[in-house]
Tab-separated table of N, CA, C and O in Angstrom:
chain	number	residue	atom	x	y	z
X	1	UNK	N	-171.507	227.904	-28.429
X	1	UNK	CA	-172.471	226.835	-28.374
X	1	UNK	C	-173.503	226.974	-29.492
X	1	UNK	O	-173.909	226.021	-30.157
X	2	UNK	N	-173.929	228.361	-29.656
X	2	UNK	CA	-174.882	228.294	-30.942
X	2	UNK	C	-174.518	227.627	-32.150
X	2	UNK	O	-175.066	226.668	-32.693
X	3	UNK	N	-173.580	228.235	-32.465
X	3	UNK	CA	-172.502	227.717	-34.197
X	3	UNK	C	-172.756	226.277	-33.970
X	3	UNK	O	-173.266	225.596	-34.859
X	4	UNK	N	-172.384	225.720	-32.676
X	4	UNK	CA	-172.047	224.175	-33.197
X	4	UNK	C	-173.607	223.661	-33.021
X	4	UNK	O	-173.907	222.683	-33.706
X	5	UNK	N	-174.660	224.241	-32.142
X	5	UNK	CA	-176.303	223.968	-32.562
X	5	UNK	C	-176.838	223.900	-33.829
X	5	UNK	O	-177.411	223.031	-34.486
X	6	UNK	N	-176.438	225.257	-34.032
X	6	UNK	CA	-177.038	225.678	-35.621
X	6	UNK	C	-176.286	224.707	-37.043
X	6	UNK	O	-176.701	224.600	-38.197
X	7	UNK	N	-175.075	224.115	-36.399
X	7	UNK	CA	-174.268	223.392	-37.209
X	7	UNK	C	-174.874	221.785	-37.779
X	7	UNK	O	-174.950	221.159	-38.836
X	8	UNK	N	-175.275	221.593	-36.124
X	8	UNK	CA	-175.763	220.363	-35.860
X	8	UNK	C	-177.210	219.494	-36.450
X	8	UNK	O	-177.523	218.320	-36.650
X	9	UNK	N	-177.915	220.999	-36.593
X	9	UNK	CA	-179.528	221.127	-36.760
X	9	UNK	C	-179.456	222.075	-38.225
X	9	UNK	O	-180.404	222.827	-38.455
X	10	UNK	N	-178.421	222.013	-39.095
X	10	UNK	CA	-178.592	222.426	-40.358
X	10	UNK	C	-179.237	223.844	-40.055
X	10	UNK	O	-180.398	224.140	-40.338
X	11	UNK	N	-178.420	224.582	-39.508
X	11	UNK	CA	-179.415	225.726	-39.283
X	11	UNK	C	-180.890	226.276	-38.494
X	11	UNK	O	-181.473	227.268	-38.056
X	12	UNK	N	-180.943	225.362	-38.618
X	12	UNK	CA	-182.290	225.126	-37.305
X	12	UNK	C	-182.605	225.584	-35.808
X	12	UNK	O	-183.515	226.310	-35.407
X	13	UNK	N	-181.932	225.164	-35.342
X	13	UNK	CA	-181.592	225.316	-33.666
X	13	UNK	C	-182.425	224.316	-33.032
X	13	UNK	O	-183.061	223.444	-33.624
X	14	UNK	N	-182.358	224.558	-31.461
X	14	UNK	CA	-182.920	223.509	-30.456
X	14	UNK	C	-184.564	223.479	-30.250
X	14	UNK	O	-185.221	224.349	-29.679
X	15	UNK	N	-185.035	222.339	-30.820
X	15	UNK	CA	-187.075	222.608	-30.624
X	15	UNK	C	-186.603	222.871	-28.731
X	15	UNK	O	-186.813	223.988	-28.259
X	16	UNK	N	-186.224	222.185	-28.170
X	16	UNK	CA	-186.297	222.203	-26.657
X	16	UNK	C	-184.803	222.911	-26.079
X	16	UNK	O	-183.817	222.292	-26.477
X	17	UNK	N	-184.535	223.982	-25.298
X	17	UNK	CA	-183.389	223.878	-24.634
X	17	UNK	C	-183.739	224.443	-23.480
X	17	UNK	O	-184.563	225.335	-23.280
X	18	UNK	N	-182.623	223.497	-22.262
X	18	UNK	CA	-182.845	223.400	-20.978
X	18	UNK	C	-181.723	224.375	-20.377
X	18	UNK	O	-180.831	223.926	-21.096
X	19	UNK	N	-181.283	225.035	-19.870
X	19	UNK	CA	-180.486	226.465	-18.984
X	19	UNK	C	-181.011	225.684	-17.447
X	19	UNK	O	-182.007	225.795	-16.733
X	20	UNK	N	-179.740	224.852	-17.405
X	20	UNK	CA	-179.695	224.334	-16.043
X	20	UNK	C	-177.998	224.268	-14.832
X	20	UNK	O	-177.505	223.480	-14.024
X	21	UNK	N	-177.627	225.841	-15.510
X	21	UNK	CA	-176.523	225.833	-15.146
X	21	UNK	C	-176.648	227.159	-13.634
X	21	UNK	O	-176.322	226.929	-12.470
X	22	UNK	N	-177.217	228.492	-14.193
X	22	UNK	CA	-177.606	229.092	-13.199
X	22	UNK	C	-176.823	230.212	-13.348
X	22	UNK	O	-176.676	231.078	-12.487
X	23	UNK	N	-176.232	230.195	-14.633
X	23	UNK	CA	-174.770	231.677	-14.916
X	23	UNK	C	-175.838	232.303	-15.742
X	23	UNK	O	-176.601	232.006	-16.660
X	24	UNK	N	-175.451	233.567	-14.785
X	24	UNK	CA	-175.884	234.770	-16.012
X	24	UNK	C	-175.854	234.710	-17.370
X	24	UNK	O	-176.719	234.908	-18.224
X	25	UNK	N	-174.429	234.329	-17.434
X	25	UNK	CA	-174.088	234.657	-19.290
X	25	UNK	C	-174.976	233.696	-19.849
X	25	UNK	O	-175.704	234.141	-20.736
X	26	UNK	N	-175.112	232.422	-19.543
X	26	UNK	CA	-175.757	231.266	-19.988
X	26	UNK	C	-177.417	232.064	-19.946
X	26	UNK	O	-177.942	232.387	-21.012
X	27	UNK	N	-177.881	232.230	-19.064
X	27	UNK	CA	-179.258	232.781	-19.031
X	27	UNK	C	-179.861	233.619	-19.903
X	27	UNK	O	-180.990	233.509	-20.380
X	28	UNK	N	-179.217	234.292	-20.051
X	28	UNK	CA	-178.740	235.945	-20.669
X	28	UNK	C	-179.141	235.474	-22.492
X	28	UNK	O	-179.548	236.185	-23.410
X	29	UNK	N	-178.774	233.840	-22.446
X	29	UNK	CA	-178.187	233.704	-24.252
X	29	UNK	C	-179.571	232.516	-24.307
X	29	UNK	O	-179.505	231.452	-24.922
X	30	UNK	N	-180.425	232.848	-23.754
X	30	UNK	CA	-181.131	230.826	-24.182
X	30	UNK	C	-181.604	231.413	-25.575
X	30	UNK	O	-181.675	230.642	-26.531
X	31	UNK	N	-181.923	232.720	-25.722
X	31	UNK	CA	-182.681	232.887	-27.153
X	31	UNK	C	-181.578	232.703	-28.270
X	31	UNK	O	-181.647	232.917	-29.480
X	32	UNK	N	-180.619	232.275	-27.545
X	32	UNK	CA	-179.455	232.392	-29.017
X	32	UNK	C	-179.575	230.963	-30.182
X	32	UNK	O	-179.529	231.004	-31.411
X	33	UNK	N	-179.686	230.145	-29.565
X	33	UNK	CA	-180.008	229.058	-30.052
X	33	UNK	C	-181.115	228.038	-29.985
X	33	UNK	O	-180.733	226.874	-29.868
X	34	UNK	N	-182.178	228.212	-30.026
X	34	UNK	CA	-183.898	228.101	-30.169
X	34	UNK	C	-184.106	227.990	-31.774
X	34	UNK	O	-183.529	228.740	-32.561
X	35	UNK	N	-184.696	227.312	-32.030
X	35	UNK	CA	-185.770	227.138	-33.173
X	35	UNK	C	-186.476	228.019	-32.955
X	35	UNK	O	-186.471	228.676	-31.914
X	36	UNK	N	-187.425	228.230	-34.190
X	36	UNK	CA	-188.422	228.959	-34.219
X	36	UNK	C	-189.339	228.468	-33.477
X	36	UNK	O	-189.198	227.258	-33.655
X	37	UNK	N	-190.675	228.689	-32.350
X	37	UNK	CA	-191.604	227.803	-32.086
X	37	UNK	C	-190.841	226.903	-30.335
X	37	UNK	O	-191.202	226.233	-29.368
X	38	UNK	N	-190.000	227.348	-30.762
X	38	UNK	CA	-189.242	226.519	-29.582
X	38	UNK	C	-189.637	226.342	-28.302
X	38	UNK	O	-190.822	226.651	-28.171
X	39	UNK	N	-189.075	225.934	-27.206
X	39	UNK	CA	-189.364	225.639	-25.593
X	39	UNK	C	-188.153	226.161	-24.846
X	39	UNK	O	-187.206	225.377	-24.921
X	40	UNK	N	-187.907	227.275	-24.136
X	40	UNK	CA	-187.108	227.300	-23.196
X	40	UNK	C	-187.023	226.799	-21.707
X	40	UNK	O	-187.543	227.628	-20.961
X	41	UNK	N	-186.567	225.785	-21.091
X	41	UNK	CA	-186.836	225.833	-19.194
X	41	UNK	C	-185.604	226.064	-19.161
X	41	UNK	O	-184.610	225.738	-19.810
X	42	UNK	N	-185.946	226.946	-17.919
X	42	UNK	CA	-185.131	227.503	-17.031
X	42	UNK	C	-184.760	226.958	-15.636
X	42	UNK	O	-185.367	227.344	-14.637
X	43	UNK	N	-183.794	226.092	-15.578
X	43	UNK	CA	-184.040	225.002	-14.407
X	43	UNK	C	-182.950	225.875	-12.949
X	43	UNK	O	-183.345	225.959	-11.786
X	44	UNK	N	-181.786	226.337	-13.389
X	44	UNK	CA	-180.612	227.046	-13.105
X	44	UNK	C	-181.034	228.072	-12.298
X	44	UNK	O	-181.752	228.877	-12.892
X	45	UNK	N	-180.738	228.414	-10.650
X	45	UNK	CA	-180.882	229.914	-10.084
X	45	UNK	C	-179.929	230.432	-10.099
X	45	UNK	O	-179.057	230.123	-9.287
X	46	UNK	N	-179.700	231.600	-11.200
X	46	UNK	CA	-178.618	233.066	-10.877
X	46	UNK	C	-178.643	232.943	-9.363
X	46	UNK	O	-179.534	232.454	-8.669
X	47	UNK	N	-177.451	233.501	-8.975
X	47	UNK	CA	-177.256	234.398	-7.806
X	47	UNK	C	-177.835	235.650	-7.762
X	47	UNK	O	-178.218	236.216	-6.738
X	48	UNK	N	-177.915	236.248	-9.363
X	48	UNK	CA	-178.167	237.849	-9.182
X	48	UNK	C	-179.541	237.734	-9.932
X	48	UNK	O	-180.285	236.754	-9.895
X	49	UNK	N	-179.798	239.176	-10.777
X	49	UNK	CA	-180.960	239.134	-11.643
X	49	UNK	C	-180.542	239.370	-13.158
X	49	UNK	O	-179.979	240.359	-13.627
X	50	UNK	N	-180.906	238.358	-13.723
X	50	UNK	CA	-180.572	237.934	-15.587
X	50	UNK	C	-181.070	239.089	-16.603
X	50	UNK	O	-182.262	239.389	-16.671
X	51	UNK	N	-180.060	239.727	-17.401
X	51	UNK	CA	-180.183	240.644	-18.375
X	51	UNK	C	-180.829	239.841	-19.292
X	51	UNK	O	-180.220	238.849	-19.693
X	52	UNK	N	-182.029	240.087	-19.738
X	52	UNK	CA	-182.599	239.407	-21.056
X	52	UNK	C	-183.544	240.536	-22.050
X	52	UNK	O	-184.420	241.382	-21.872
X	53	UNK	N	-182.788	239.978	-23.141
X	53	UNK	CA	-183.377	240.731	-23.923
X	53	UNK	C	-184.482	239.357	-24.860
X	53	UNK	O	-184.182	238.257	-25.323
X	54	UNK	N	-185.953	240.223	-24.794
X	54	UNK	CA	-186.911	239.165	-24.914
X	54	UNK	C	-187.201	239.573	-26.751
X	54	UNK	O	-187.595	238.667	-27.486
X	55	UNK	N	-187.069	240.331	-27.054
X	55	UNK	CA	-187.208	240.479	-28.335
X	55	UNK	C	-186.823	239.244	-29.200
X	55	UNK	O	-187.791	238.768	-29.793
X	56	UNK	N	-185.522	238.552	-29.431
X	56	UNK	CA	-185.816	237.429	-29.914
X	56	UNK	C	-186.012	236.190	-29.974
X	56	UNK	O	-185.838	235.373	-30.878
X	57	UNK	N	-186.661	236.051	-28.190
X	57	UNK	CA	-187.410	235.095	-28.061
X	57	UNK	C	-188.853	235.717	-28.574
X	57	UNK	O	-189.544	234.880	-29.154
X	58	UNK	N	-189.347	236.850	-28.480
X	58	UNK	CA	-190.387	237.610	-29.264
X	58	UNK	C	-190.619	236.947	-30.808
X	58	UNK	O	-191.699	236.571	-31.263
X	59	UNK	N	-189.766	236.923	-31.247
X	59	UNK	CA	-189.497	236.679	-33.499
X	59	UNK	C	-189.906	235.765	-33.144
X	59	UNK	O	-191.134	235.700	-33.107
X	60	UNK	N	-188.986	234.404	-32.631
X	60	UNK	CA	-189.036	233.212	-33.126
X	60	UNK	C	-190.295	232.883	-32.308
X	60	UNK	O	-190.377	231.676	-32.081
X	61	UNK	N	-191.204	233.550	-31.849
X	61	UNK	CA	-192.533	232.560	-30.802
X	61	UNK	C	-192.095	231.365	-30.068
X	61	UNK	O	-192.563	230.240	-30.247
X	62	UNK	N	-191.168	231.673	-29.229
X	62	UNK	CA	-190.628	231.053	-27.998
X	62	UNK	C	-191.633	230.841	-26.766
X	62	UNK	O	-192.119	231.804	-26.173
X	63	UNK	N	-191.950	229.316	-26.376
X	63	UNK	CA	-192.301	229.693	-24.947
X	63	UNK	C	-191.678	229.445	-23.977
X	63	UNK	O	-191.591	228.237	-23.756
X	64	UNK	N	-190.952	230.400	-22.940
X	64	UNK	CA	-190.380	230.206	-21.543
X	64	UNK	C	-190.716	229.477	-20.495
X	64	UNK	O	-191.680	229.976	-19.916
X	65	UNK	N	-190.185	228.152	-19.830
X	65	UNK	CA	-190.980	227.424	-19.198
X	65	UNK	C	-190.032	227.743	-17.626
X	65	UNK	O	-188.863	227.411	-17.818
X	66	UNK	N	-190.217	228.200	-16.408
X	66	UNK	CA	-189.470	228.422	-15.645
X	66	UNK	C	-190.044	226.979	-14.592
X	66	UNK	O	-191.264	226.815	-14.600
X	67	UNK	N	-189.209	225.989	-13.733
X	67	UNK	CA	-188.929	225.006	-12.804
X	67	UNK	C	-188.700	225.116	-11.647
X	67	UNK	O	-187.830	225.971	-11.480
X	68	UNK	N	-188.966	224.776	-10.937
X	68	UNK	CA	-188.217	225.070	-9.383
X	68	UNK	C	-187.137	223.400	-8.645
X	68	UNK	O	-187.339	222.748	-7.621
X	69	UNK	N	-186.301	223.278	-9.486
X	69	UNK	CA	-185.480	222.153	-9.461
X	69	UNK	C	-185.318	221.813	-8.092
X	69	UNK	O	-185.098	222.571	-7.148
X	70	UNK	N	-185.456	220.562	-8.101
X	70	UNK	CA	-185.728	219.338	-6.499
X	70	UNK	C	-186.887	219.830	-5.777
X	70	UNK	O	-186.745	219.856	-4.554
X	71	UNK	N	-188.243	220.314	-6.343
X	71	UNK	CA	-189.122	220.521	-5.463
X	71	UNK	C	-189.870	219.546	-4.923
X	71	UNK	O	-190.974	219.185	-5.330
X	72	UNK	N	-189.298	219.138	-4.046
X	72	UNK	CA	-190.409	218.230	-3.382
X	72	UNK	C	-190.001	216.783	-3.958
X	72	UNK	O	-190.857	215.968	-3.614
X	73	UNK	N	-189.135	216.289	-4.603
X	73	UNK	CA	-188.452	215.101	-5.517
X	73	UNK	C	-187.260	214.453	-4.909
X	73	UNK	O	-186.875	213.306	-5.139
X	74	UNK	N	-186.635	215.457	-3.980
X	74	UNK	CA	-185.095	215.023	-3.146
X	74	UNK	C	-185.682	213.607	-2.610
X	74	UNK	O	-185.578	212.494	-3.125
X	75	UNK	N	-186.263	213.962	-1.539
X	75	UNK	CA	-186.641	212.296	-0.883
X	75	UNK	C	-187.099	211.127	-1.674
X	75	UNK	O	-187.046	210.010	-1.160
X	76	UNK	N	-187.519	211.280	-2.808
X	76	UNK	CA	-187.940	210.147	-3.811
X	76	UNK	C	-187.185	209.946	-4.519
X	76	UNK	O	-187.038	208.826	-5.008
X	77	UNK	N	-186.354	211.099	-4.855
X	77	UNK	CA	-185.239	210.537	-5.191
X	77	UNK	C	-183.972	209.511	-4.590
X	77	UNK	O	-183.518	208.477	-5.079
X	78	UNK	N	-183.669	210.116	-3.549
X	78	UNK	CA	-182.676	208.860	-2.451
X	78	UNK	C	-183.552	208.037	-2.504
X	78	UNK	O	-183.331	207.236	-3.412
X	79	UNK	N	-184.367	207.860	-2.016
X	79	UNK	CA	-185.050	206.259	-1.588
X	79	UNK	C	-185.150	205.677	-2.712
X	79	UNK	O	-185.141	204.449	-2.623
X	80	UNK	N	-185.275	206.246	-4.110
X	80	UNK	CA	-185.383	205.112	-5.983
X	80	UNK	C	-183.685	204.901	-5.808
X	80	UNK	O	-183.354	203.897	-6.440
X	81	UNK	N	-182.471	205.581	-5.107
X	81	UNK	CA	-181.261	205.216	-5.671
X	81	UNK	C	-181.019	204.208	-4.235
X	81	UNK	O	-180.306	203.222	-4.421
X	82	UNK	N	-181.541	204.403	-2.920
X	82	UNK	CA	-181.355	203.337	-2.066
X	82	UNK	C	-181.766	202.164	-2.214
X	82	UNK	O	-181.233	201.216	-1.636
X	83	UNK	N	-183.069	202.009	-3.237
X	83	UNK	CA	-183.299	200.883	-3.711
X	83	UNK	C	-182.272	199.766	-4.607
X	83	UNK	O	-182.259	198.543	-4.748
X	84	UNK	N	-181.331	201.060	-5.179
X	84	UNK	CA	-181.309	200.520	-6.562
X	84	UNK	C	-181.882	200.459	-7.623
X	84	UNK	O	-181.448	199.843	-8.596
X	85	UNK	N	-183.303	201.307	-7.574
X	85	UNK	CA	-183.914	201.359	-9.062
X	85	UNK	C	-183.402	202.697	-9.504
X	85	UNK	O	-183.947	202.915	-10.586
X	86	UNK	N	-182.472	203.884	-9.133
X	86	UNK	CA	-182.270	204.322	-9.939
X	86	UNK	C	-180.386	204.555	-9.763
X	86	UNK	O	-179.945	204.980	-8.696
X	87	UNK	N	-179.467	204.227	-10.906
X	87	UNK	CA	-178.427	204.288	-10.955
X	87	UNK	C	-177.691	205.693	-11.431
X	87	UNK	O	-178.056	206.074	-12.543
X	88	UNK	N	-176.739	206.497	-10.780
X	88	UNK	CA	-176.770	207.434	-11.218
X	88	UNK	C	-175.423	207.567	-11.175
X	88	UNK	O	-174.952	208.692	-11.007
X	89	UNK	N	-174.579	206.440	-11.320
X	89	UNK	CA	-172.931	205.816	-11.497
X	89	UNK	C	-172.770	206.490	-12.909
X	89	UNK	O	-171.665	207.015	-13.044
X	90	UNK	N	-173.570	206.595	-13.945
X	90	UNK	CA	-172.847	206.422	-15.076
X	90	UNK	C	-172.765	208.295	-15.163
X	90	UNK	O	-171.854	208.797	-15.821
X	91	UNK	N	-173.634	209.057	-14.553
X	91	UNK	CA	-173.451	210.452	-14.063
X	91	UNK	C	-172.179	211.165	-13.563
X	91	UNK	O	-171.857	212.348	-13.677
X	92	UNK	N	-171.588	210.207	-13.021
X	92	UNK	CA	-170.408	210.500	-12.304
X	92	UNK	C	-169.389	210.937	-13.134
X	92	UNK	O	-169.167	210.398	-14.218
X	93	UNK	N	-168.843	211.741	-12.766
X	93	UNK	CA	-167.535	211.874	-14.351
X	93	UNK	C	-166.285	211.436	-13.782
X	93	UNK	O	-165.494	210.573	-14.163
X	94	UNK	N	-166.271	212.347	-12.615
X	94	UNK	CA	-165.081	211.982	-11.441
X	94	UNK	C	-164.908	211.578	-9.794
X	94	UNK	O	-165.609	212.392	-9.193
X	95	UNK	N	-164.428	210.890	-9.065
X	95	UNK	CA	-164.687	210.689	-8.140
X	95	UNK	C	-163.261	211.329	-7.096
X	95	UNK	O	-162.082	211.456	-7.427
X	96	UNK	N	-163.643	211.506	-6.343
X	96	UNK	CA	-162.318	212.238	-5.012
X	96	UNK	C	-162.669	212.089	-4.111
X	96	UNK	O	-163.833	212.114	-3.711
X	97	UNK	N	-161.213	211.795	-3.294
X	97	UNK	CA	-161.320	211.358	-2.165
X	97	UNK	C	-161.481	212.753	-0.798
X	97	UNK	O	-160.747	213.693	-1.102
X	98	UNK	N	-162.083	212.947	0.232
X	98	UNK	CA	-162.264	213.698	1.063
X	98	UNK	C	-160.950	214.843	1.417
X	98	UNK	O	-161.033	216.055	1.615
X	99	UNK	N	-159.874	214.049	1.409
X	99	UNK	CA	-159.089	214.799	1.794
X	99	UNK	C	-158.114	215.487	0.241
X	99	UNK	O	-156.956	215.881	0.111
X	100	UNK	N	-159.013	215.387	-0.499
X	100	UNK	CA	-158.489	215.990	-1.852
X	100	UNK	C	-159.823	217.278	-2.331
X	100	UNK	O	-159.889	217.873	-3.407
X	101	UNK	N	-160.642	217.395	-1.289
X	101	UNK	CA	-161.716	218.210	-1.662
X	101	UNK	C	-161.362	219.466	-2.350
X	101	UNK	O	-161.887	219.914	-3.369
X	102	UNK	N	-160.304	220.025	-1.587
X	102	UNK	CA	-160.080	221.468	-2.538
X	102	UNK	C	-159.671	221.610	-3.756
X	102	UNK	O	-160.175	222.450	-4.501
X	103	UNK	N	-158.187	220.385	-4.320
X	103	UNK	CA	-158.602	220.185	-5.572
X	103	UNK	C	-159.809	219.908	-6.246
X	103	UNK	O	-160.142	220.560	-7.236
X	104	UNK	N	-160.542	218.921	-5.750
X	104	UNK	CA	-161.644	218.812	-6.276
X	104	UNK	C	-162.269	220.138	-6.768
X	104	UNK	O	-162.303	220.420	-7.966
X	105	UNK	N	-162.784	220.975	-5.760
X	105	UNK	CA	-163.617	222.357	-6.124
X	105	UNK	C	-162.933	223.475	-7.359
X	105	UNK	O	-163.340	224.117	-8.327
X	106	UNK	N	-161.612	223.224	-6.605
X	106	UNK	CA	-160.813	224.257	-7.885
X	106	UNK	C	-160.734	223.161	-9.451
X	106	UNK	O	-160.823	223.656	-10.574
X	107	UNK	N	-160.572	221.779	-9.228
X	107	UNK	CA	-161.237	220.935	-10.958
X	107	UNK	C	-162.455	221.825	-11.274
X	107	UNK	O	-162.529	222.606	-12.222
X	108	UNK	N	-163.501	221.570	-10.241
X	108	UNK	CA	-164.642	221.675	-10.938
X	108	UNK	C	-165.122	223.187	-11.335
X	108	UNK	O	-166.087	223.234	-12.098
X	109	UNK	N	-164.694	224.126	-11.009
X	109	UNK	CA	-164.720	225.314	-11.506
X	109	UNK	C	-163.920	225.594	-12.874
X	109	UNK	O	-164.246	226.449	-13.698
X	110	UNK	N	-163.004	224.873	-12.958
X	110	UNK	CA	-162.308	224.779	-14.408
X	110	UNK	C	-163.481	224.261	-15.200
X	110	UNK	O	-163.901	225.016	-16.077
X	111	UNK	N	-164.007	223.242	-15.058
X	111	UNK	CA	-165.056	222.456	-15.921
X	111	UNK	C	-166.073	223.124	-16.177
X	111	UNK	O	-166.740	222.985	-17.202
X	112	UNK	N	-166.257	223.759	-15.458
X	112	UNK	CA	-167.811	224.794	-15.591
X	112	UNK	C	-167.312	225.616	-16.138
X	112	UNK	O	-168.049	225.523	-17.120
X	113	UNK	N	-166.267	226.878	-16.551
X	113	UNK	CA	-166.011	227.352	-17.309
X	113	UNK	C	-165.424	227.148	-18.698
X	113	UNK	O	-165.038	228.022	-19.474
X	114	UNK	N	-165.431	225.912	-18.855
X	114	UNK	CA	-164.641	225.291	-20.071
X	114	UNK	C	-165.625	224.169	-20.960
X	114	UNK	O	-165.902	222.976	-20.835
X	115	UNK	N	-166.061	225.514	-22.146
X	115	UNK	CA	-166.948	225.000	-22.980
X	115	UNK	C	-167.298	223.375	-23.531
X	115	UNK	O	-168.370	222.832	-23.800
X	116	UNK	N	-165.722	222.826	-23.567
X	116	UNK	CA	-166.002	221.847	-24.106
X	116	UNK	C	-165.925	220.865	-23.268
X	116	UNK	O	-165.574	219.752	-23.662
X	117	UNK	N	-166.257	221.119	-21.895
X	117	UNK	CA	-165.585	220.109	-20.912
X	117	UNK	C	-167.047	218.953	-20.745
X	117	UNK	O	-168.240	219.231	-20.625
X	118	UNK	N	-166.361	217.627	-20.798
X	118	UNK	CA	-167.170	216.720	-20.661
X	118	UNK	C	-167.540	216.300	-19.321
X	118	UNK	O	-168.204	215.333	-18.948
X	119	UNK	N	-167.079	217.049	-18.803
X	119	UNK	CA	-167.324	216.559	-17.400
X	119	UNK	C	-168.979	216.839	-16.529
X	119	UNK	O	-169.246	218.038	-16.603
X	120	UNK	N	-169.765	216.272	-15.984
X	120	UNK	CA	-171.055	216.263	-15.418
X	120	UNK	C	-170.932	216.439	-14.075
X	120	UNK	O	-170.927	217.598	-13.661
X	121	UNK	N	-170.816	215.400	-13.185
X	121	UNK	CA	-170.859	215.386	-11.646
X	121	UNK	C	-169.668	215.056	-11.554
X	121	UNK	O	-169.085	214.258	-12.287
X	122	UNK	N	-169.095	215.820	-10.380
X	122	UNK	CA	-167.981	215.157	-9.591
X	122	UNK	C	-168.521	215.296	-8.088
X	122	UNK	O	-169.321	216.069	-7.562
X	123	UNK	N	-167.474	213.844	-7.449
X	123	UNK	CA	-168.273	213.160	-6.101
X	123	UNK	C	-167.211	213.040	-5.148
X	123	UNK	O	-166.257	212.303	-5.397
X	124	UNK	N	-167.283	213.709	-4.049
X	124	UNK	CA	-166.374	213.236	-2.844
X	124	UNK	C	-166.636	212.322	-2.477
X	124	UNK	O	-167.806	211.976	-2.638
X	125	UNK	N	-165.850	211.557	-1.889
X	125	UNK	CA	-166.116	210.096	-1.356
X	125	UNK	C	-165.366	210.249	0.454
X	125	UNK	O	-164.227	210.573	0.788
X	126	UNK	N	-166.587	209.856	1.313
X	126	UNK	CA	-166.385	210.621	2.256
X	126	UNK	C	-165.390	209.143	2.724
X	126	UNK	O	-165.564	207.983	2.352
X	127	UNK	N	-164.466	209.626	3.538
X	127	UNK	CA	-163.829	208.241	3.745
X	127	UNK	C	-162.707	208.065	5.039
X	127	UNK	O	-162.170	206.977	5.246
């Protein structure tokens, strides 16, 4: 992921990057691809506790911003998508049906390990 950052940004890296996955290895690397000056959040909870080496978030004067994702936002959230003011269809990557759930889980563990996978949300459809 760095190479194709640093590729992208002429060498540069990310003014902002977000670690909203919750894997070690991912955690472990946010200083890999940062700008100098940069912003890290940390949105993602490990299961365990994250090896980090802070030294070169140290060089580049990084600041670490840590989140506590859906705090207090879940219920405002359903009620903006029960409205209809907020659409979150185009989020969807894949949809499955209930009684296909276990494929489903074993897809989506492929996707999460597979760098280039375009895939975002996948949705059971209870039915």
């Amino acid at each position: 992921m760095a190479e194709r950052i640093y590729e992208e940004t002429m060498g540069w890296g990310c003014d902002y990057f977000f670690e909203a996955t919750g894997n070690t290895r991912a955690a472990a690397g946010i200083f890999d691809c940062i700008a100098p000056g940069g912003t890290v959040v940390l949105i993602g909870h490990p299961g365990e506790p994250v090896q980090l080496d802070v030294v070169p978030g140290q060089v580049k004067e990084v600041t670490v911003k840590t989140i506590f994702r859906y705090a207090h936002v879940f219920p405002a959230v359903l009620n903006l998508m029960g409205k209809g003011a907020l659409d979150v269809k185009p989020l969807i990557s894949r949809s499955w049906k209930f009684k296909d759930s276990i494929e489903a889980y074993d897809f989506a563990v492929t996707q999460t390990a597979d760098p280039n996978s375009d895939c975002v949300k996948n949705m059971i459809i209870m039915d």
